[in-house]
């Protein structure tokens, strides 16, 4: 299991207590290091692209980082096919 402690105002620790609703199963194909990048970068990208829909134009400035890489994928998923 892994998750993001941002809403809990917590820190980083080897062990922590968190509600099950903020946790997810780590995909078997990902290492713990890879999975640890998803909660924060993914959440930021999701917030930034939340209003995008089919036919929308989205500017993603600085797509080389984690949030930008996720935002490209999320924006592309909302593009018309």
C-alpha atoms as one frame of an Amber mdcrd trajectory, in Angstrom:
protein
   0.000   0.000   0.000   1.098   3.568  -0.572  -0.459   7.004  -0.391  -0.001
  10.719   0.097   0.114  12.352   3.523  -0.390  15.905   2.225  -3.954  16.240
   3.558  -2.865  14.720   6.866  -0.251  17.458   7.365   2.209  14.715   8.193
   5.764  13.930   7.336   7.719  11.031   6.026   8.329   7.994   8.183   8.991
   4.299   7.880   5.622   3.636   9.548   2.564   5.879   9.637  -1.140   5.730
  10.391  -3.495   6.819   7.644  -7.144   6.256   6.741  -7.634   3.502   4.172
  -9.353   6.001   1.860  -6.020   7.761   1.138  -4.142   4.569   0.309  -3.871
   2.473  -2.841  -2.356  -0.887  -3.680   1.045  -0.569  -5.299   0.916  -1.984
  -8.830   3.134  -5.079  -8.978   4.958  -3.749 -12.038   6.190  -0.635 -10.154
   8.969  -0.389  -7.629   8.219   1.377  -4.345  10.313   4.333  -5.557   8.274
   4.609  -8.769   4.966   4.237  -6.953   5.917   6.885  -4.391   5.944   9.574
  -7.098   2.341   8.966  -8.163   0.249  10.391  -5.289   1.569  13.934  -5.223
   2.508  14.475  -8.867  -0.638  12.714 -10.036  -2.901  14.723  -7.736  -1.395
  18.037  -8.849  -1.835  17.057 -12.517  -5.406  15.933 -11.895  -6.263  19.265
 -10.245  -4.678  21.198 -13.106  -6.512  19.334 -15.858  -9.851  18.859 -14.069
 -11.690  21.330 -16.310 -10.326  19.922 -19.569 -12.670  17.986 -21.781 -13.064
  16.938 -25.376 -12.285  19.901 -27.619 -10.486  21.855 -24.884  -7.061  23.362
 -25.397  -4.606  22.835 -22.563  -1.233  24.521 -22.066   1.176  22.446 -20.007
   4.190  24.591 -19.302   7.191  22.638 -18.048   6.056  19.114 -18.817   9.440
  17.584 -17.988   8.646  16.960 -14.324   6.326  14.513 -12.633   3.185  16.656
 -12.622   3.702  17.770 -16.210   4.204  14.219 -17.439   0.973  13.135 -15.745
  -0.861  16.232 -17.027   0.050  15.399 -20.631  -1.414  11.920 -20.225  -4.565
  13.199 -18.521  -5.101  15.944 -21.119  -4.501  13.471 -23.942  -7.093  11.099
 -22.466  -9.712  13.860 -22.680  -8.853  14.669 -26.325 -11.366  13.723 -29.021
 -10.454  10.555 -30.927
